[in-house]
mmCIF file of C-alpha atoms in Angstrom:
data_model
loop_
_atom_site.group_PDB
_atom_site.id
_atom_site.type_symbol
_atom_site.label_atom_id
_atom_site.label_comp_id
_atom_site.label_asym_id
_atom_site.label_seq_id
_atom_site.Cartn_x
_atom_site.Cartn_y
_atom_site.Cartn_z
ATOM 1 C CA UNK I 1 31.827 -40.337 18.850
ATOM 2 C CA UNK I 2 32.597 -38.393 16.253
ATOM 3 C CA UNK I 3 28.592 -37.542 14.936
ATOM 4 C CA UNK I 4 28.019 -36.760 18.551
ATOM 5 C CA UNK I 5 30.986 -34.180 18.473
ATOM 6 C CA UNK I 6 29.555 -32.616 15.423
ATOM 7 C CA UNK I 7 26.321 -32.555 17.241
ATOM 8 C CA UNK I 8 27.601 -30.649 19.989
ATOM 9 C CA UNK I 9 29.558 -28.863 17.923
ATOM 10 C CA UNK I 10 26.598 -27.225 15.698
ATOM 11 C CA UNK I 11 24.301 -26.908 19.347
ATOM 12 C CA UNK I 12 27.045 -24.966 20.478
ATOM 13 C CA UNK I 13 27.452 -22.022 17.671
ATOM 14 C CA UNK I 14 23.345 -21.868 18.079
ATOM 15 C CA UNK I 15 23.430 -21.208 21.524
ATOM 16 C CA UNK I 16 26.070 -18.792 20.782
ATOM 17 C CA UNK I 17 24.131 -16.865 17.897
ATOM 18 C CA UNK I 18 20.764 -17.293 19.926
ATOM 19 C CA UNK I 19 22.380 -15.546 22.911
ATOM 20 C CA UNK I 20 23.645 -12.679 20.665
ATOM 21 C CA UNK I 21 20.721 -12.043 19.415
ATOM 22 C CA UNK I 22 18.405 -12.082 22.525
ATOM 23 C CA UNK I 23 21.649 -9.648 24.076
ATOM 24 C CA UNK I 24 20.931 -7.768 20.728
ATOM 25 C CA UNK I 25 16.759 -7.261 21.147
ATOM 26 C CA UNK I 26 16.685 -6.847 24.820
ATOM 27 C CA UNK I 27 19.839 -3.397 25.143
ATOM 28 C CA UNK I 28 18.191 -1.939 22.132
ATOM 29 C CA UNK I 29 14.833 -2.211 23.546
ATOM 30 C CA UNK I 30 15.524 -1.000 27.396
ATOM 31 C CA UNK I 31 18.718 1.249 26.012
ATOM 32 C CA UNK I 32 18.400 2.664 22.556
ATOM 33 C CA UNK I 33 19.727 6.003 23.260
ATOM 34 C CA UNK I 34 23.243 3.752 24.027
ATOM 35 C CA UNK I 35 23.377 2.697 20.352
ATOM 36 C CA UNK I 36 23.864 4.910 17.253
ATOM 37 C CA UNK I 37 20.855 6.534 15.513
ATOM 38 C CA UNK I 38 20.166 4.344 12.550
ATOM 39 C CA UNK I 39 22.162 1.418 13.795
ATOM 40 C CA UNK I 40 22.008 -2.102 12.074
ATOM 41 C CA UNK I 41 19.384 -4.536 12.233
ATOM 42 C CA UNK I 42 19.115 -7.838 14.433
ATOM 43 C CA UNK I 43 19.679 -9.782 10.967
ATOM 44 C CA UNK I 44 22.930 -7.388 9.645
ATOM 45 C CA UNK I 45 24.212 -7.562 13.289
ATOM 46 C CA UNK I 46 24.331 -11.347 13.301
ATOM 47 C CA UNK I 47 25.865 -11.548 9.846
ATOM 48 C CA UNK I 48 28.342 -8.847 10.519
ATOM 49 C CA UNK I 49 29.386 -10.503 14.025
ATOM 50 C CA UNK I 50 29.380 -14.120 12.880
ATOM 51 C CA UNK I 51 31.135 -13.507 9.361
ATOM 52 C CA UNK I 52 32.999 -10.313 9.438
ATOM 53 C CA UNK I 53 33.786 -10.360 13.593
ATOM 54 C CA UNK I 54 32.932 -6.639 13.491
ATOM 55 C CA UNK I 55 30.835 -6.075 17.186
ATOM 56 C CA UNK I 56 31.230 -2.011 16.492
ATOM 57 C CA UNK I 57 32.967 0.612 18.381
ATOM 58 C CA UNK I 58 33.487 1.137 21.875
ATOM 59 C CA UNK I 59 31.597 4.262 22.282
ATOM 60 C CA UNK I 60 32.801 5.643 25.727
ATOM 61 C CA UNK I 61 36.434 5.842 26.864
ATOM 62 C CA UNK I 62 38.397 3.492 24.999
ATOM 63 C CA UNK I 63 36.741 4.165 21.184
ATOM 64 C CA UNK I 64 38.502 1.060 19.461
ATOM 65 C CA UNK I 65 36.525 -1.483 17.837
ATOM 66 C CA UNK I 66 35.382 -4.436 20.173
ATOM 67 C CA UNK I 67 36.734 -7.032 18.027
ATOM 68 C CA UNK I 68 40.331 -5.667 19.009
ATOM 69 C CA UNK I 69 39.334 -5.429 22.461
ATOM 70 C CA UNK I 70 38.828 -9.024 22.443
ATOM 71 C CA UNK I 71 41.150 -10.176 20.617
ATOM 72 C CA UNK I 72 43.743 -7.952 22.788
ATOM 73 C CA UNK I 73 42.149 -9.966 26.046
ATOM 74 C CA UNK I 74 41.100 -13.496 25.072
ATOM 75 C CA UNK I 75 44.407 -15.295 25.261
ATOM 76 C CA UNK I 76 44.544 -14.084 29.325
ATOM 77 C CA UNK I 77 40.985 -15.043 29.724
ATOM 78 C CA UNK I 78 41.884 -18.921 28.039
ATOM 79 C CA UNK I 79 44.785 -19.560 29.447
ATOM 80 C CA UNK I 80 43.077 -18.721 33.176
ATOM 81 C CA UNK I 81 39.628 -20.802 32.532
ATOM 82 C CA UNK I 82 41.606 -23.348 30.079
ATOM 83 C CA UNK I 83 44.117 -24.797 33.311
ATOM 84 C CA UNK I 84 42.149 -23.935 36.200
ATOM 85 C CA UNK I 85 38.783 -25.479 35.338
ATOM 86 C CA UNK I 86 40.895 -28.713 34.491
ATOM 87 C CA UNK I 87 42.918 -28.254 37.300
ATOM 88 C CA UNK I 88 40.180 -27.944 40.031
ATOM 89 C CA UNK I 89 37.983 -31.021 38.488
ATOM 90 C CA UNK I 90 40.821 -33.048 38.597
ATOM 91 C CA UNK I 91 42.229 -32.299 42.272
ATOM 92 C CA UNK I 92 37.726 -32.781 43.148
ATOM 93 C CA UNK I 93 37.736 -36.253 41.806
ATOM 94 C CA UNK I 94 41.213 -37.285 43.426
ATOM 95 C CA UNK I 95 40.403 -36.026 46.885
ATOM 96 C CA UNK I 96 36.620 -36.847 46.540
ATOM 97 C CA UNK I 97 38.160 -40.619 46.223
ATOM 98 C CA UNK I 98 40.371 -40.296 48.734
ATOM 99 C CA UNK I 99 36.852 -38.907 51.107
ATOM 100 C CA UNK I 100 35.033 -41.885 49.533
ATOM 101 C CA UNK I 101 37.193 -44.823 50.548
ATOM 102 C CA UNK I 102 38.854 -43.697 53.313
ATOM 103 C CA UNK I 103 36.384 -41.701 55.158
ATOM 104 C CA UNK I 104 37.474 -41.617 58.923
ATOM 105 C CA UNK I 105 41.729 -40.953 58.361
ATOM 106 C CA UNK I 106 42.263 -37.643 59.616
ATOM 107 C CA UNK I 107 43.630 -36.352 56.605
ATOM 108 C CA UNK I 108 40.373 -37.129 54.912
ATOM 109 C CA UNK I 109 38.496 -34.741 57.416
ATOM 110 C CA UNK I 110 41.060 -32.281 56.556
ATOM 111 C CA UNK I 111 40.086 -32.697 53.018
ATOM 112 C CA UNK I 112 36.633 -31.950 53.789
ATOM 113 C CA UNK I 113 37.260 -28.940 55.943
ATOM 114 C CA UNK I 114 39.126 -27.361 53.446
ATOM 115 C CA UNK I 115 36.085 -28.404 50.478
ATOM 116 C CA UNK I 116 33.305 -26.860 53.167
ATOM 117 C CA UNK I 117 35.640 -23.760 53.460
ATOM 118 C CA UNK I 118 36.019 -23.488 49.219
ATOM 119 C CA UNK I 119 32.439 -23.588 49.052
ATOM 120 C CA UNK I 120 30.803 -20.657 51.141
ATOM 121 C CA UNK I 121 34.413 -18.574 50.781
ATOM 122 C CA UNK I 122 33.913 -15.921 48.075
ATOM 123 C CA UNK I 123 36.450 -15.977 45.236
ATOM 124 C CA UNK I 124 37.993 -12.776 46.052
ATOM 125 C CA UNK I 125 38.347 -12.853 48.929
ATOM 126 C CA UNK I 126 40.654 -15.671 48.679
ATOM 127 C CA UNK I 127 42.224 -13.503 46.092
ATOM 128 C CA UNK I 128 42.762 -10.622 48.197
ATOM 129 C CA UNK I 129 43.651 -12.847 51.361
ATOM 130 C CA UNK I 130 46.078 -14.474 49.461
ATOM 131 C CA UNK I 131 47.920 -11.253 48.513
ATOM 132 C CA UNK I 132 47.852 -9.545 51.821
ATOM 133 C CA UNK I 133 49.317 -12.778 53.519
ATOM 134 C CA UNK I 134 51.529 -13.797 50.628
ATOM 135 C CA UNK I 135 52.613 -11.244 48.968
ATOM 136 C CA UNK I 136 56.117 -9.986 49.093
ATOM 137 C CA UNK I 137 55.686 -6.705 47.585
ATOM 138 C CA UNK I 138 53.144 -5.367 50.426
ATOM 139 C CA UNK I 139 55.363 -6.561 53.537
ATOM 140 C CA UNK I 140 52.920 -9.317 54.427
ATOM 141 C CA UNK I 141 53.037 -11.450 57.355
ATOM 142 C CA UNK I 142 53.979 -14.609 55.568
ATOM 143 C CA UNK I 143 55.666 -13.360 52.797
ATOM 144 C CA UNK I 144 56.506 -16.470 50.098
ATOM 145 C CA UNK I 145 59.163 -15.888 47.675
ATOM 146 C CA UNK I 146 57.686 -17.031 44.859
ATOM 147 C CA UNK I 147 54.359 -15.478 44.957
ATOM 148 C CA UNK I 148 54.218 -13.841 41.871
ATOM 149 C CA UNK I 149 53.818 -10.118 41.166
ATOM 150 C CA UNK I 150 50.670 -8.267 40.613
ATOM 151 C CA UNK I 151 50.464 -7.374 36.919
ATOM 152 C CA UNK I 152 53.150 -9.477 35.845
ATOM 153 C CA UNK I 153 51.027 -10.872 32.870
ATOM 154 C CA UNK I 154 53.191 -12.619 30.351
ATOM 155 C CA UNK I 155 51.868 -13.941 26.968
ATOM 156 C CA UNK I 156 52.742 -17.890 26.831
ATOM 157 C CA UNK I 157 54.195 -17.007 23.186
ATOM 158 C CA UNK I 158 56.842 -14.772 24.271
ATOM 159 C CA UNK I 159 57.692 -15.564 27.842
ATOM 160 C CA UNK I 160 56.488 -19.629 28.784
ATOM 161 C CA UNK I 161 58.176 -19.374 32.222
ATOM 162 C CA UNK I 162 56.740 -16.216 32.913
ATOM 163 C CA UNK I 163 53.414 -16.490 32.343
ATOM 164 C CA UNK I 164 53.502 -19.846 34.123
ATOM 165 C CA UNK I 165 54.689 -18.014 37.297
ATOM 166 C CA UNK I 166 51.911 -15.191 36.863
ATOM 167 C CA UNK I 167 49.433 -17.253 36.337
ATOM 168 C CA UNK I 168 50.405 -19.526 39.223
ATOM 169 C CA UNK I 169 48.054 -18.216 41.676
ATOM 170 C CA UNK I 170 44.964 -16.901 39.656
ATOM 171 C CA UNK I 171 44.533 -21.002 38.626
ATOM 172 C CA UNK I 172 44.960 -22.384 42.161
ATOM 173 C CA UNK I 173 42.271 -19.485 43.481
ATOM 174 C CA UNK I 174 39.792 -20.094 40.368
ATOM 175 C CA UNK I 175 40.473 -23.779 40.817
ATOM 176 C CA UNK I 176 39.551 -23.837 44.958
ATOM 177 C CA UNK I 177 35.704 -23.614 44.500
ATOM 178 C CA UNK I 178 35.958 -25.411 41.511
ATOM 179 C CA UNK I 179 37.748 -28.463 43.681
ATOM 180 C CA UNK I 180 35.275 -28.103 46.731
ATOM 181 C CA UNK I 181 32.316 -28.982 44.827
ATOM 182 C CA UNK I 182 33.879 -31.710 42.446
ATOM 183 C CA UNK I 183 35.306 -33.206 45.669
ATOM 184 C CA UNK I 184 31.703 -33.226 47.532
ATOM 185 C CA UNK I 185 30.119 -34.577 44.112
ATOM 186 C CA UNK I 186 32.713 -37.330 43.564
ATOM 187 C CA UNK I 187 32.054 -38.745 47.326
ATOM 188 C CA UNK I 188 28.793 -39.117 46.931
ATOM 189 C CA UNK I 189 28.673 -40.436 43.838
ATOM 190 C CA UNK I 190 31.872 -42.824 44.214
ATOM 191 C CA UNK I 191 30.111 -44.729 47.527
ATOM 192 C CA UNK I 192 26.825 -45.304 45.113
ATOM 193 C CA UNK I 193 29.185 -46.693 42.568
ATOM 194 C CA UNK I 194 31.042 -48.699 44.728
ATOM 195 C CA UNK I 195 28.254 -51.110 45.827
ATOM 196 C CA UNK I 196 27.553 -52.102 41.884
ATOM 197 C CA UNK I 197 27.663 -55.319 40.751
ATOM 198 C CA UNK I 198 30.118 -55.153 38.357
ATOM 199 C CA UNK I 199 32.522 -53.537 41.164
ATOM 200 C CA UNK I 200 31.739 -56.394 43.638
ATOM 201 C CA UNK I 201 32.946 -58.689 40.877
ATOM 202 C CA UNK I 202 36.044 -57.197 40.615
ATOM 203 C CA UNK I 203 36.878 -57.450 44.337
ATOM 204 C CA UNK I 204 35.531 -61.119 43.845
ATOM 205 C CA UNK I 205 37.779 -61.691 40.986
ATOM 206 C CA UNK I 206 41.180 -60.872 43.626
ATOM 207 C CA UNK I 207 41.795 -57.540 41.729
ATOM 208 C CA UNK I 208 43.334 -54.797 43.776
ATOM 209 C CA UNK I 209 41.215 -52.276 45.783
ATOM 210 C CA UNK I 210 43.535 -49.919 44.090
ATOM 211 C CA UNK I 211 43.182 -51.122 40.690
ATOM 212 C CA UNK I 212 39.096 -51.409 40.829
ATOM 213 C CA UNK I 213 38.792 -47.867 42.261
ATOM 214 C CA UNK I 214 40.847 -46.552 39.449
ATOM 215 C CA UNK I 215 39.864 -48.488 36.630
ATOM 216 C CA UNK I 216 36.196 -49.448 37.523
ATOM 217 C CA UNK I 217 35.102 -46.965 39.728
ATOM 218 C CA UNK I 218 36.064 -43.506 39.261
ATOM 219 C CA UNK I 219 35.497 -43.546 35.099
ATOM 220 C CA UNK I 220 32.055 -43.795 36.058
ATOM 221 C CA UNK I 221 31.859 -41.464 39.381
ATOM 222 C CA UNK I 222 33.389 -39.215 37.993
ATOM 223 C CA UNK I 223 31.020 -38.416 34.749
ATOM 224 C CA UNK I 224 28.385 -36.454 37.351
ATOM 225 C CA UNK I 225 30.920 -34.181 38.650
ATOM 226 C CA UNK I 226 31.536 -33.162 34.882
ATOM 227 C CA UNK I 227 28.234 -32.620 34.554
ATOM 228 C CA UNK I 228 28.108 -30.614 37.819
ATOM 229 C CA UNK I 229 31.274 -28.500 36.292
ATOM 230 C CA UNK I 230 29.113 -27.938 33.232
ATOM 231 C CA UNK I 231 26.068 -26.673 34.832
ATOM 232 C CA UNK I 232 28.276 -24.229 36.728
ATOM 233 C CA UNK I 233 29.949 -22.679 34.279
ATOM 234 C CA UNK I 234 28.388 -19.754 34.207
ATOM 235 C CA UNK I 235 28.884 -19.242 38.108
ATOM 236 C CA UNK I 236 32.590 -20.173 37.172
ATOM 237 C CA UNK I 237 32.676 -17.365 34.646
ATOM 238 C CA UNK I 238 31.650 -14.685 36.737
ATOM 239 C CA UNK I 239 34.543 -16.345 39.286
ATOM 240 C CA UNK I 240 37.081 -15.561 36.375
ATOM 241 C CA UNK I 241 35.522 -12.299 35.964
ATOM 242 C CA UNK I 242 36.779 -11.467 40.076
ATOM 243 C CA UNK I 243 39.978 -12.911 39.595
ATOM 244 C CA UNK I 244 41.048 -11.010 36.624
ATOM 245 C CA UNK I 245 40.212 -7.941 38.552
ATOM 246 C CA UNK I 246 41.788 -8.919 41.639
ATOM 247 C CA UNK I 247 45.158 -10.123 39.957
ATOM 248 C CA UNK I 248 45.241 -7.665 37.150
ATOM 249 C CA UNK I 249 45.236 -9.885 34.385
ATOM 250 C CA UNK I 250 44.695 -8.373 31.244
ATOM 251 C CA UNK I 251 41.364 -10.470 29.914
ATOM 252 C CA UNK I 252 38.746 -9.442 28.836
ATOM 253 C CA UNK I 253 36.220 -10.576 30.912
ATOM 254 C CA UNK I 254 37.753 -7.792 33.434
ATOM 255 C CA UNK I 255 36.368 -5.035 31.345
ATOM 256 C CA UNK I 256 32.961 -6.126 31.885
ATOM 257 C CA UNK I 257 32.667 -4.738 35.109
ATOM 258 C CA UNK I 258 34.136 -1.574 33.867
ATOM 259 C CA UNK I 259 31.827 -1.290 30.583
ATOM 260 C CA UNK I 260 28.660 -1.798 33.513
ATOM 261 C CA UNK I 261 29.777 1.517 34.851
ATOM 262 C CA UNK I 262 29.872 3.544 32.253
ATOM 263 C CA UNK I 263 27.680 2.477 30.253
ATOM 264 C CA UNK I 264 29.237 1.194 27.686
ATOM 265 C CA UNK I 265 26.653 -1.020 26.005
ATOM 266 C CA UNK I 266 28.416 -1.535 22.551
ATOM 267 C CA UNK I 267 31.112 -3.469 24.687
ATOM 268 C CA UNK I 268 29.160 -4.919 27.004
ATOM 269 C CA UNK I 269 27.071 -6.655 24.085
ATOM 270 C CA UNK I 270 30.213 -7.897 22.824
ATOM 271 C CA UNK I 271 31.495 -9.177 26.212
ATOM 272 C CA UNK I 272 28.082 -11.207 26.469
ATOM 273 C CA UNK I 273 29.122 -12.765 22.945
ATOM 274 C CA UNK I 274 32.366 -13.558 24.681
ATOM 275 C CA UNK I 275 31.241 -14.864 27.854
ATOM 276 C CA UNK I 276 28.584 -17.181 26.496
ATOM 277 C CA UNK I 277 31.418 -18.626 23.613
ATOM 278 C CA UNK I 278 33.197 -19.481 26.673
ATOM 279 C CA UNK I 279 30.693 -21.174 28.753
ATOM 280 C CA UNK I 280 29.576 -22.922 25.509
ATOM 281 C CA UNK I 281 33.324 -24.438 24.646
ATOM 282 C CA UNK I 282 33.612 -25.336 28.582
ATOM 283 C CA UNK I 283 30.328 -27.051 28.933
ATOM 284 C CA UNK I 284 30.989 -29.002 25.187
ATOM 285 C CA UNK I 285 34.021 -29.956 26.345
ATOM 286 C CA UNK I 286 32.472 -31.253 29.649
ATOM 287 C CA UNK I 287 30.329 -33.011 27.649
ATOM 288 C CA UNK I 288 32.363 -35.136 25.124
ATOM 289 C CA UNK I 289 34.992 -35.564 28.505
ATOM 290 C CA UNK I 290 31.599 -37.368 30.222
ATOM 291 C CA UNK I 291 30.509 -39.358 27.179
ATOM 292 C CA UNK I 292 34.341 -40.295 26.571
ATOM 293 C CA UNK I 293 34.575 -41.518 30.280
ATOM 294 C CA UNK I 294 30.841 -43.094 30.383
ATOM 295 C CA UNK I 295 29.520 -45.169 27.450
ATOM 296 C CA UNK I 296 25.930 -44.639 28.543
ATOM 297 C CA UNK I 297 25.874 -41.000 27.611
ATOM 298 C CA UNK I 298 27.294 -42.005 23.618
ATOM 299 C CA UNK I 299 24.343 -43.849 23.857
#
């Protein structure tokens, strides 16, 4: 386990570095007049990113360097892809169970309604519904109590309770599409697993349906929905990308949208740094979660 971390480790900064620099080539080839006259090469821009964390200046509007940006905006972005993405695979492969061995209870067609509906709905509009029906500050029709404010960001540092209650929301609407299509994956791939051999044997042996499902079953059902996750995650970035905007939270992915506009292509290139660093850790940690649950993919 441990040489295949370090494996996936060491693929992952590649992917990272090879990314920068194709993000490098291809906005100084279609945009050079973006860039400063005279501006590093591919080779200085790699080592100066990679060892020194220096991405340049932010040349229109907000003229800070991008390493501050990011630094300013990363800990919003983490803790919103850190608990939802976790959060929605693991509320897929519990209802995707529940589809999988008991598929004609009425609650399980419930289930699947509400997976059909996370798939095709858009993530912001289940932002913005959410607000305008929820919301207590905009007099909506079904006002909750505890919905949380709109920019009511709190650091986890400073204010724990806070920044649970802010962040409330943004990780149950990330974590809805997310949930739809572990829950359709994990059906599927729970009935295949179910007619094994090895799982027959365990019903033969007197064990409890409860106790094969959980032990014997799911373990290796669930390892394709992680892979599904990790194939997705760049869908599931630009998901995190609407939600920021849509709750106001202060990452950094919501600039990128913003830097698009105006053309700010020194930030932008940093953002892409960002944004592939996170797909990378998600889909490594997908990875060593699969080959932790299934032995096959160690091997």
């Amino acid at each position: 386990m441990a040489a295949l971390i370090l494996r996936r480790v060491i693929a992952a900064f590649a992917v990272v570095v090879a990314v920068s620099a194709v993000t490098f080539v291809f906005l100084h080839l279609l945009r050079p007049d973006a860039f400063e006259p005279g501006g590093p090469s591919l080779g200085a821009f790699l080592v100066r990113a990679f060892l020194h964390f220096d991405l340049g200046d932010s040349r229109i509007g907000d003229t800070r360097p991008v390493s501050d940006l990011i630094l300013e905006g990363i800990p919003a972005d983490l803790s919103l892809l850190l608990i939802a993405v976790p959060l929605g695979v693991l509320a897929g492969i519990a209802g995707g169970a529940v589809a999988a061995t008991r598929p004609r209870r009425p609650g399980t067609r419930v289930l699947e309604a509400i997976a059909a509906i996370g798939l095709i709905a858009p993530v912001f509009w289940v932002g913005l519904m959410s607000i305008l029906l929820f919301s207590p500050g905009i007099d909506a029709p079904l006002e909750l109590p505890f919905f949380p404010p709109l920019e009511g960001y709190a650091p986890p540092t400073s204010d724990p309770l806070g920044w649970l209650y802010a962040m409330s929301v943004p990780w149950l609407v990330l974590a809805f599409p997310i949930a739809a299509l572990s829950l359709r994956m994990m059906r599927g791939s729970l009935l295949e697993v179910l007619d094994e051999h090895y799982v027959q044997t365990a019903f033969a042996k007197g064990l409890r349906e409860r106790t094969v499902i959980r032990r014997h079953a799911v373990p290796p059902a669930a390892a394709p929905v992680l892979s599904l996750v990790s194939v997705n995650m760049s869908l599931i970035i630009g998901n995190a990308v609407l939600v920021e905007l849509v709750f106001s939270l202060p990452g950094v992915l919501s600039r990128t949208a913003r830097a698009a506009a105006v053309g700010d292509f020194t930030l932008l290139q940093g953002l892409v740094i960002v944004s592939a660093a996170l797909i990378v850790l998600c889909t490594t940690l997908a990875d060593l979660a699969q080959a932790w649950m299934d032995p096959r993919v160690r091997r």
